[in-house]
Short mmCIF file of C-alpha atoms and ligand atoms in Angstrom, two decimals:
data_model
loop_
_atom_site.label_atom_id
_atom_site.label_comp_id
_atom_site.label_asym_id
_atom_site.label_seq_id
_atom_site.Cartn_x
_atom_site.Cartn_y
_atom_site.Cartn_z
CA UNK A 1 6.87 18.38 9.42
CA UNK A 2 7.12 19.22 5.74
CA UNK A 3 6.37 16.03 3.85
CA UNK A 4 6.50 14.78 0.30
CA UNK A 5 4.00 12.02 -0.47
CA UNK A 6 4.54 10.22 -3.77
CA UNK A 7 1.49 8.48 -5.21
CA UNK A 8 -0.63 10.96 -3.27
CA UNK A 9 -3.78 10.35 -5.33
CA UNK A 10 -3.74 6.63 -4.60
CA UNK A 11 -5.48 4.70 -1.86
CA UNK A 12 -2.72 4.86 0.77
CA UNK A 13 -1.03 8.10 -0.31
CA UNK A 14 -4.25 10.10 -0.13
CA UNK A 15 -5.13 8.85 3.37
CA UNK A 16 -1.61 9.56 4.59
CA UNK A 17 -1.65 13.09 3.18
CA UNK A 18 -5.06 13.78 4.77
CA UNK A 19 -3.79 12.70 8.18
CA UNK A 20 -0.60 14.77 7.89
CA UNK A 21 -2.66 17.84 6.98
CA UNK A 22 -5.01 17.14 9.88
CA UNK A 23 -2.01 17.13 12.23
CA UNK A 24 -0.88 20.53 10.91
CA UNK A 25 1.97 19.28 8.72
CA UNK A 26 2.51 20.66 5.24
CA UNK A 27 2.38 18.26 2.33
CA UNK A 28 3.59 18.31 -1.23
CA UNK A 29 1.82 15.53 -3.10
CA UNK A 30 3.04 14.12 -6.39
CA UNK A 31 1.15 11.78 -8.69
CA UNK A 32 1.32 10.98 -12.39
CA UNK A 33 -2.14 9.39 -12.60
CA UNK A 34 -0.95 6.12 -14.12
CA UNK A 35 -3.78 4.28 -15.84
CA UNK A 36 -3.80 1.24 -13.52
CA UNK A 37 -7.30 2.37 -12.54
CA UNK A 38 -9.45 5.34 -13.60
CA UNK A 39 -8.16 8.84 -12.98
CA UNK A 40 -11.57 10.04 -11.77
CA UNK A 41 -11.27 7.75 -8.73
CA UNK A 42 -7.85 9.21 -7.90
CA UNK A 43 -9.09 12.77 -8.45
CA UNK A 44 -11.84 12.06 -5.95
CA UNK A 45 -9.28 10.76 -3.43
CA UNK A 46 -7.54 14.16 -3.35
CA UNK A 47 -10.60 16.37 -3.83
CA UNK A 48 -10.69 17.57 -0.21
CA UNK A 49 -6.90 17.86 -0.02
CA UNK A 50 -6.85 20.30 -2.91
CA UNK A 51 -8.80 22.77 -0.75
CA UNK A 52 -6.13 22.77 1.94
CA UNK A 53 -3.69 25.69 2.19
CA UNK A 54 -0.88 23.49 3.44
CA UNK A 55 -1.26 21.03 0.57
CA UNK A 56 0.24 21.49 -2.85
CA UNK A 57 -0.13 19.09 -5.73
CA UNK A 58 2.28 18.33 -8.53
CA UNK A 59 1.14 16.20 -11.42
CA UNK A 60 4.34 14.59 -12.59
CA UNK A 61 6.19 11.38 -13.26
CA UNK A 62 9.00 10.75 -10.75
CA UNK A 63 11.29 9.78 -13.62
CA UNK A 64 10.73 12.99 -15.51
CA UNK A 65 10.60 15.81 -13.01
CA UNK A 66 13.10 17.94 -11.09
CA UNK A 67 12.95 16.14 -7.78
CA UNK A 68 15.91 17.79 -6.08
CA UNK A 69 14.13 21.13 -5.86
CA UNK A 70 11.08 19.43 -4.28
CA UNK A 71 13.13 17.22 -1.96
CA UNK A 72 15.18 20.14 -0.67
CA UNK A 73 11.96 21.65 0.70
CA UNK A 74 10.85 18.66 2.83
CA UNK A 75 11.84 16.80 6.00
CA UNK A 76 10.52 13.43 4.95
CA UNK A 77 9.56 11.62 1.77
CA UNK A 78 6.82 8.99 2.06
CA UNK A 79 7.32 6.94 -1.10
CA UNK A 80 3.94 5.37 -1.77
CA UNK A 81 3.92 5.57 -5.57
CA UNK A 82 4.05 2.21 -7.32
CA UNK A 83 2.56 0.07 -9.98
CA UNK A 84 0.39 -2.04 -7.70
CA UNK A 85 -1.24 -5.40 -8.13
CA UNK A 86 0.28 -8.83 -7.87
CA UNK A 87 -1.66 -10.63 -10.58
CA UNK A 88 -1.11 -8.19 -13.44
CA UNK A 89 2.66 -8.10 -13.23
CA UNK A 90 3.36 -10.88 -15.74
CA UNK A 91 4.26 -10.62 -19.43
CA UNK A 92 4.73 -7.32 -21.13
CA UNK A 93 3.23 -5.38 -18.20
CA UNK A 94 6.41 -6.18 -16.25
CA UNK A 95 8.17 -3.28 -17.94
CA UNK A 96 5.78 -0.85 -16.24
CA UNK A 97 6.50 -2.47 -12.87
CA UNK A 98 10.24 -2.12 -13.42
CA UNK A 99 9.84 1.52 -14.40
CA UNK A 100 7.43 2.56 -11.65
CA UNK A 101 8.74 0.43 -8.81
CA UNK A 102 12.47 0.07 -9.39
CA UNK A 103 13.69 2.90 -11.63
CA UNK A 104 11.47 5.54 -10.00
CA UNK A 105 12.64 4.52 -6.51
CA UNK A 106 16.29 4.60 -7.56
CA UNK A 107 15.85 8.08 -9.04
CA UNK A 108 14.16 9.30 -5.88
CA UNK A 109 16.97 7.86 -3.73
CA UNK A 110 19.67 9.51 -5.86
CA UNK A 111 17.92 12.86 -5.57
CA UNK A 112 17.33 12.33 -1.85
CA UNK A 113 21.08 12.04 -1.31
CA UNK A 114 21.80 15.09 -3.44
CA UNK A 115 19.20 17.15 -1.55
CA UNK A 116 20.30 15.88 1.88
CA UNK A 117 16.79 14.63 2.63
CA UNK A 118 16.51 13.94 6.39
CA UNK A 119 14.15 10.94 6.25
CA UNK A 120 12.81 8.43 3.71
CA UNK A 121 9.88 6.07 4.35
CA UNK A 122 9.36 3.37 1.75
CA UNK A 123 6.07 1.53 1.19
CA UNK A 124 7.16 -2.08 0.84
CA UNK A 125 4.91 -5.09 0.67
CA UNK A 126 4.17 -8.49 2.15
CA UNK A 127 4.76 -9.83 -1.34
CA UNK A 128 8.54 -9.61 -0.77
CA UNK A 129 8.15 -12.80 1.30
CA UNK A 130 6.56 -15.16 -1.23
CA UNK A 131 5.96 -18.62 0.15
CA UNK A 132 7.16 -18.70 3.73
CA UNK A 133 7.86 -21.94 5.59
CA UNK A 134 7.08 -20.70 9.08
CA UNK A 135 4.24 -18.27 9.68
CA UNK A 136 3.82 -15.59 10.92
CA UNK A 137 6.69 -14.19 8.87
CA UNK A 138 9.39 -12.33 10.73
CA UNK A 139 11.45 -9.63 9.05
CA UNK A 140 14.51 -11.89 8.99
CA UNK A 141 12.68 -14.65 7.09
CA UNK A 142 14.19 -15.64 3.75
CA UNK A 143 12.72 -13.36 1.07
CA UNK A 144 11.55 -15.28 -1.96
CA UNK A 145 8.87 -13.36 -3.90
CA UNK A 146 6.39 -15.38 -5.94
CA UNK A 147 5.29 -12.66 -8.36
CA UNK A 148 7.12 -10.27 -10.67
CA UNK A 149 5.45 -7.48 -8.67
CA UNK A 150 6.95 -8.81 -5.42
CA UNK A 151 10.34 -8.99 -7.09
CA UNK A 152 10.20 -5.30 -8.01
CA UNK A 153 9.10 -4.32 -4.49
CA UNK A 154 11.98 -6.33 -3.02
CA UNK A 155 14.46 -4.80 -5.45
CA UNK A 156 13.32 -1.31 -4.42
CA UNK A 157 13.51 -2.27 -0.74
CA UNK A 158 17.09 -3.44 -1.31
CA UNK A 159 17.90 -0.14 -3.03
CA UNK A 160 16.53 1.78 -0.05
CA UNK A 161 18.74 -0.26 2.25
CA UNK A 162 21.90 0.17 0.18
CA UNK A 163 21.49 3.95 -0.07
CA UNK A 164 21.29 3.89 3.70
CA UNK A 165 24.41 1.75 4.03
CA UNK A 166 26.49 3.55 1.41
CA UNK A 167 25.32 7.13 1.70
CA UNK A 168 23.82 7.23 5.19
CA UNK A 169 20.29 8.01 3.99
CA UNK A 170 18.02 7.70 7.02
CA UNK A 171 15.39 5.31 5.71
CA UNK A 172 12.89 2.67 6.73
CA UNK A 173 10.78 0.16 4.79
CA UNK A 174 7.29 -0.76 5.92
CA UNK A 175 6.03 -4.09 4.60
CA UNK A 176 2.28 -3.62 4.27
CA UNK A 177 0.01 -6.66 4.45
CA UNK A 178 -3.13 -6.50 2.22
CA UNK A 179 -4.51 -3.07 3.07
CA UNK A 180 -8.26 -2.40 3.09
CA UNK A 181 -10.69 0.36 4.00
CA UNK A 182 -12.31 3.38 2.35
CA UNK A 183 -10.76 4.22 -1.09
CA UNK A 184 -9.33 0.72 -1.47
CA UNK A 185 -8.15 0.13 -5.04
CA UNK A 186 -10.91 -1.19 -7.31
CA UNK A 187 -8.97 -4.31 -8.31
CA UNK A 188 -8.62 -5.56 -4.74
CA UNK A 189 -10.74 -8.35 -3.26
CA UNK A 190 -12.73 -6.45 -0.63
CA UNK A 191 -13.55 -3.58 -3.00
CA UNK A 192 -14.81 -6.02 -5.62
CA UNK A 193 -16.72 -8.18 -3.14
CA UNK A 194 -18.47 -5.31 -1.35
CA UNK A 195 -19.37 -3.62 -4.62
CA UNK A 196 -20.78 -6.85 -6.08
CA UNK A 197 -22.69 -7.52 -2.86
CA UNK A 198 -24.25 -4.06 -2.82
CA UNK A 199 -25.24 -4.40 -6.48
CA UNK A 200 -26.48 -7.98 -6.15
CA UNK A 201 -23.82 -9.26 -8.54
CA UNK A 202 -21.62 -12.36 -8.36
CA UNK A 203 -18.13 -12.36 -6.91
CA UNK A 204 -15.32 -14.54 -8.20
CA UNK A 205 -13.05 -16.28 -5.73
CA UNK A 206 -9.71 -17.26 -7.21
CA UNK A 207 -8.88 -20.81 -6.21
CA UNK A 208 -10.32 -22.59 -3.21
CA UNK A 209 -10.88 -19.50 -1.05
CA UNK A 210 -8.76 -21.24 1.57
CA UNK A 211 -5.83 -18.89 0.96
CA UNK A 212 -5.16 -16.82 4.05
CA UNK A 213 -4.34 -13.15 4.44
CA UNK A 214 -3.32 -10.80 7.19
CA UNK A 215 -5.59 -7.85 6.41
CA UNK A 216 -4.57 -4.38 7.59
CA UNK A 217 -6.84 -1.38 7.98
CA UNK A 218 -5.76 1.82 6.24
CA UNK A 219 -5.66 4.00 9.40
CA UNK A 220 -3.17 1.57 10.94
CA UNK A 221 -0.97 1.88 7.84
CA UNK A 222 -1.11 5.67 8.16
CA UNK A 223 -0.16 5.63 11.85
CA UNK A 224 2.77 3.31 11.09
CA UNK A 225 4.03 5.74 8.45
CA UNK A 226 3.91 8.69 10.82
CA UNK A 227 5.71 6.81 13.60
CA UNK A 228 8.28 5.63 11.04
CA UNK A 229 8.89 9.19 9.88
CA UNK A 230 9.35 10.43 13.42
CA UNK A 231 11.76 7.67 14.45
CA UNK A 232 15.32 7.17 13.28
CA UNK A 233 14.98 3.40 12.94
CA UNK A 234 16.30 1.77 9.80
CA UNK A 235 15.53 -1.52 8.07
CA UNK A 236 12.29 -3.35 7.34
CA UNK A 237 9.20 -3.61 9.53
CA UNK A 238 6.08 -5.74 9.07
CA UNK A 239 2.88 -3.74 9.24
CA UNK A 240 -0.01 -6.19 9.42
CA UNK A 241 -3.40 -6.42 11.08
CA UNK A 242 -2.09 -9.09 13.44
CA UNK A 243 -4.65 -11.78 12.51
CA UNK A 244 -4.83 -14.29 9.70
CA UNK A 245 -8.03 -15.56 8.12
CA UNK A 246 -9.08 -17.41 4.99
CA UNK A 247 -10.62 -15.52 2.12
CA UNK A 248 -13.87 -17.46 2.69
CA UNK A 249 -13.93 -16.31 6.32
CA UNK A 250 -13.42 -12.75 5.10
CA UNK A 251 -16.35 -13.22 2.72
CA UNK A 252 -18.56 -14.23 5.68
CA UNK A 253 -17.50 -11.01 7.47
CA UNK A 254 -18.37 -8.95 4.40
CA UNK A 255 -21.79 -10.62 4.27
CA UNK A 256 -22.34 -9.58 7.90
CA UNK A 257 -21.21 -6.03 7.16
CA UNK A 258 -23.54 -5.59 4.17
CA UNK A 259 -26.34 -7.64 5.70
CA UNK A 260 -26.84 -10.14 2.88
CA UNK A 261 -25.20 -13.22 1.39
CA UNK A 262 -22.78 -12.92 -1.52
CA UNK A 263 -23.23 -14.92 -4.71
CA UNK A 264 -19.98 -16.83 -5.10
CA UNK A 265 -18.44 -18.22 -8.22
CA UNK A 266 -15.18 -20.18 -7.98
CA UNK A 267 -12.55 -19.11 -10.51
CA UNK A 268 -9.05 -20.28 -11.35
CA UNK A 269 -6.08 -19.83 -9.05
CA UNK A 270 -3.97 -16.86 -10.11
CA UNK A 271 -0.27 -17.09 -10.87
CA UNK A 272 1.83 -15.08 -8.43
CA UNK A 273 -0.80 -15.24 -5.68
CA UNK A 274 0.77 -16.34 -2.41
CA UNK A 275 -1.23 -19.00 -0.58
CA UNK A 276 -0.75 -17.52 2.89
CA UNK A 277 0.44 -14.27 4.40
CA UNK A 278 0.80 -13.53 8.06
CA UNK A 279 2.83 -10.82 9.74
CA UNK A 280 4.82 -11.17 12.92
CA UNK A 281 4.45 -7.60 14.15
CA UNK A 282 6.58 -7.94 17.29
CA UNK A 283 9.35 -5.74 15.87
CA UNK A 284 7.01 -2.86 14.96
CA UNK A 285 5.34 -3.10 18.37
CA UNK A 286 8.59 -3.11 20.31
CA UNK A 287 10.74 -0.68 18.33
CA UNK A 288 8.28 1.57 16.54
CA UNK A 289 5.70 1.53 19.38
CA UNK A 290 3.07 0.80 16.74
CA UNK A 291 0.13 -1.56 17.03
CA UNK A 292 -2.97 -2.02 14.89
CA UNK A 293 -6.15 -0.50 16.31
CA UNK A 294 -8.78 -1.82 13.88
CA UNK A 295 -10.01 -5.38 13.65
CA UNK A 296 -11.60 -6.78 10.51
CA UNK A 297 -15.24 -6.06 11.35
CA UNK A 298 -14.61 -2.46 12.47
CA UNK A 299 -12.60 -1.79 9.32
CA UNK A 300 -15.09 -3.52 7.05
CA UNK A 301 -18.04 -1.51 8.29
CA UNK A 302 -16.14 1.69 7.49
CA UNK A 303 -15.29 0.39 4.02
CA UNK A 304 -18.91 -0.64 3.40
CA UNK A 305 -20.17 2.81 4.42
CA UNK A 306 -17.68 4.46 2.09
CA UNK A 307 -18.59 2.14 -0.77
CA UNK A 308 -22.29 2.85 -0.41
CA UNK A 309 -21.50 6.50 -1.13
CA UNK A 310 -19.00 5.73 -3.86
CA UNK A 311 -20.47 3.06 -6.08
CA UNK A 312 -18.54 4.23 -9.15
C1 UGA B 401 -2.54 -6.84 -1.96
C2 UGA B 401 -2.26 -5.64 -2.87
O1 UGA B 401 -3.09 -5.69 -4.01
C3 UGA B 401 -0.83 -5.54 -3.29
O2 UGA B 401 -0.63 -4.33 -4.01
C4 UGA B 401 0.02 -5.56 -2.05
O3 UGA B 401 1.34 -5.44 -2.33
C5 UGA B 401 -0.25 -6.84 -1.27
O4 UGA B 401 -1.62 -6.85 -0.90
C6 UGA B 401 0.57 -6.92 -0.02
O5 UGA B 401 0.14 -7.49 0.97
O6 UGA B 401 1.67 -6.43 -0.03
P1 UGA B 401 -3.46 -9.24 -2.38
O7 UGA B 401 -3.17 -9.90 -1.08
O8 UGA B 401 -3.48 -10.08 -3.60
O9 UGA B 401 -2.46 -8.05 -2.69
O10 UGA B 401 -4.85 -8.47 -2.15
P2 UGA B 401 -6.30 -8.63 -2.76
O11 UGA B 401 -6.35 -8.15 -4.16
O12 UGA B 401 -7.24 -7.98 -1.81
O13 UGA B 401 -6.54 -10.20 -2.80
C7 UGA B 401 -6.69 -10.99 -1.63
C8 UGA B 401 -7.02 -12.41 -2.06
O14 UGA B 401 -8.29 -12.40 -2.72
C9 UGA B 401 -6.03 -13.02 -3.06
O15 UGA B 401 -5.82 -14.36 -2.77
C10 UGA B 401 -6.76 -12.90 -4.40
O16 UGA B 401 -6.42 -13.90 -5.33
C11 UGA B 401 -8.20 -13.02 -3.98
N1 UGA B 401 -9.16 -12.37 -4.91
C12 UGA B 401 -8.98 -11.10 -5.32
C13 UGA B 401 -10.24 -13.09 -5.35
O17 UGA B 401 -10.41 -14.27 -4.99
N2 UGA B 401 -11.14 -12.50 -6.18
C14 UGA B 401 -10.99 -11.20 -6.61
O18 UGA B 401 -11.85 -10.71 -7.39
C15 UGA B 401 -9.88 -10.48 -6.16
#
């Protein structure tokens, strides 16, 4: 296929583009290098891609570039670009979340219609759920985001759905549950914990450490995207690792993976942080024929290896 990957220099976008190239697909990658984390990390993410003949890179902001010309040349758009991070989305930062997550998605959808784009895959998030009464969360659970970030991801997911209903855009939303693995964003828990462990520094656990997460390995996210692109299914699908553990249990697994104990400091609970996430992945298994292949320890050892070589 000919694919457009937005946010191609990010954690998920870069892995997805690498896999598409490996399969023989051609990829146009777009990224504006927002300053959420250092540009040199993102440049490194796409270093090997830049050597590929079937990869072309456009440095641009989705809101400011001629998208119709780009979209008319592809079969599928994987929309991974976003202002990420749950805990930073309060206060004046919210404006950036609205711009990057809502306005940019709406612009992309408008241009997708105009260019008759055949398929649109949207990177949604577990944070659209918020606090859920019955876990694991199914796709038809009441959506009640707890953070401003989650609200913007839900708004964009709703936009994707209404362009499908009103204009017939073939689209699907994948709700990712806390993704980890090589190139994980530097603000995320596992990245911070492994880095601190390797350097002998302290980690800070927000709250009791009893919050639970459904952690998902990056390769499983990539395979879900490719299956989603190749199907004609519409609507939202949970993409989660299929297990739920506390943050403290995850810390014990990281200690095993790096071979030494972590120095833990307990910090304050963070506003917007959901206490528990857990994905019911029955729908993705049944309809998308997707299932996660990596458990926590397999994924963590790959992330630790990567981090040893990339202690930026
Ligand atoms: C992650 C991503 O950062 C979001 O972009 C994404 O949308 C979301 O997953 C998702 O599932 O959709 P989060 O679950 O907060 O959000 O991921 P982490 O940053 O890895 O945090 C996991 C847990 O560790 C949270 O409870 C957080 O408060 C905690 N944490 C994080 C710490 O205790 N200490 C830290 O230094 C960092």
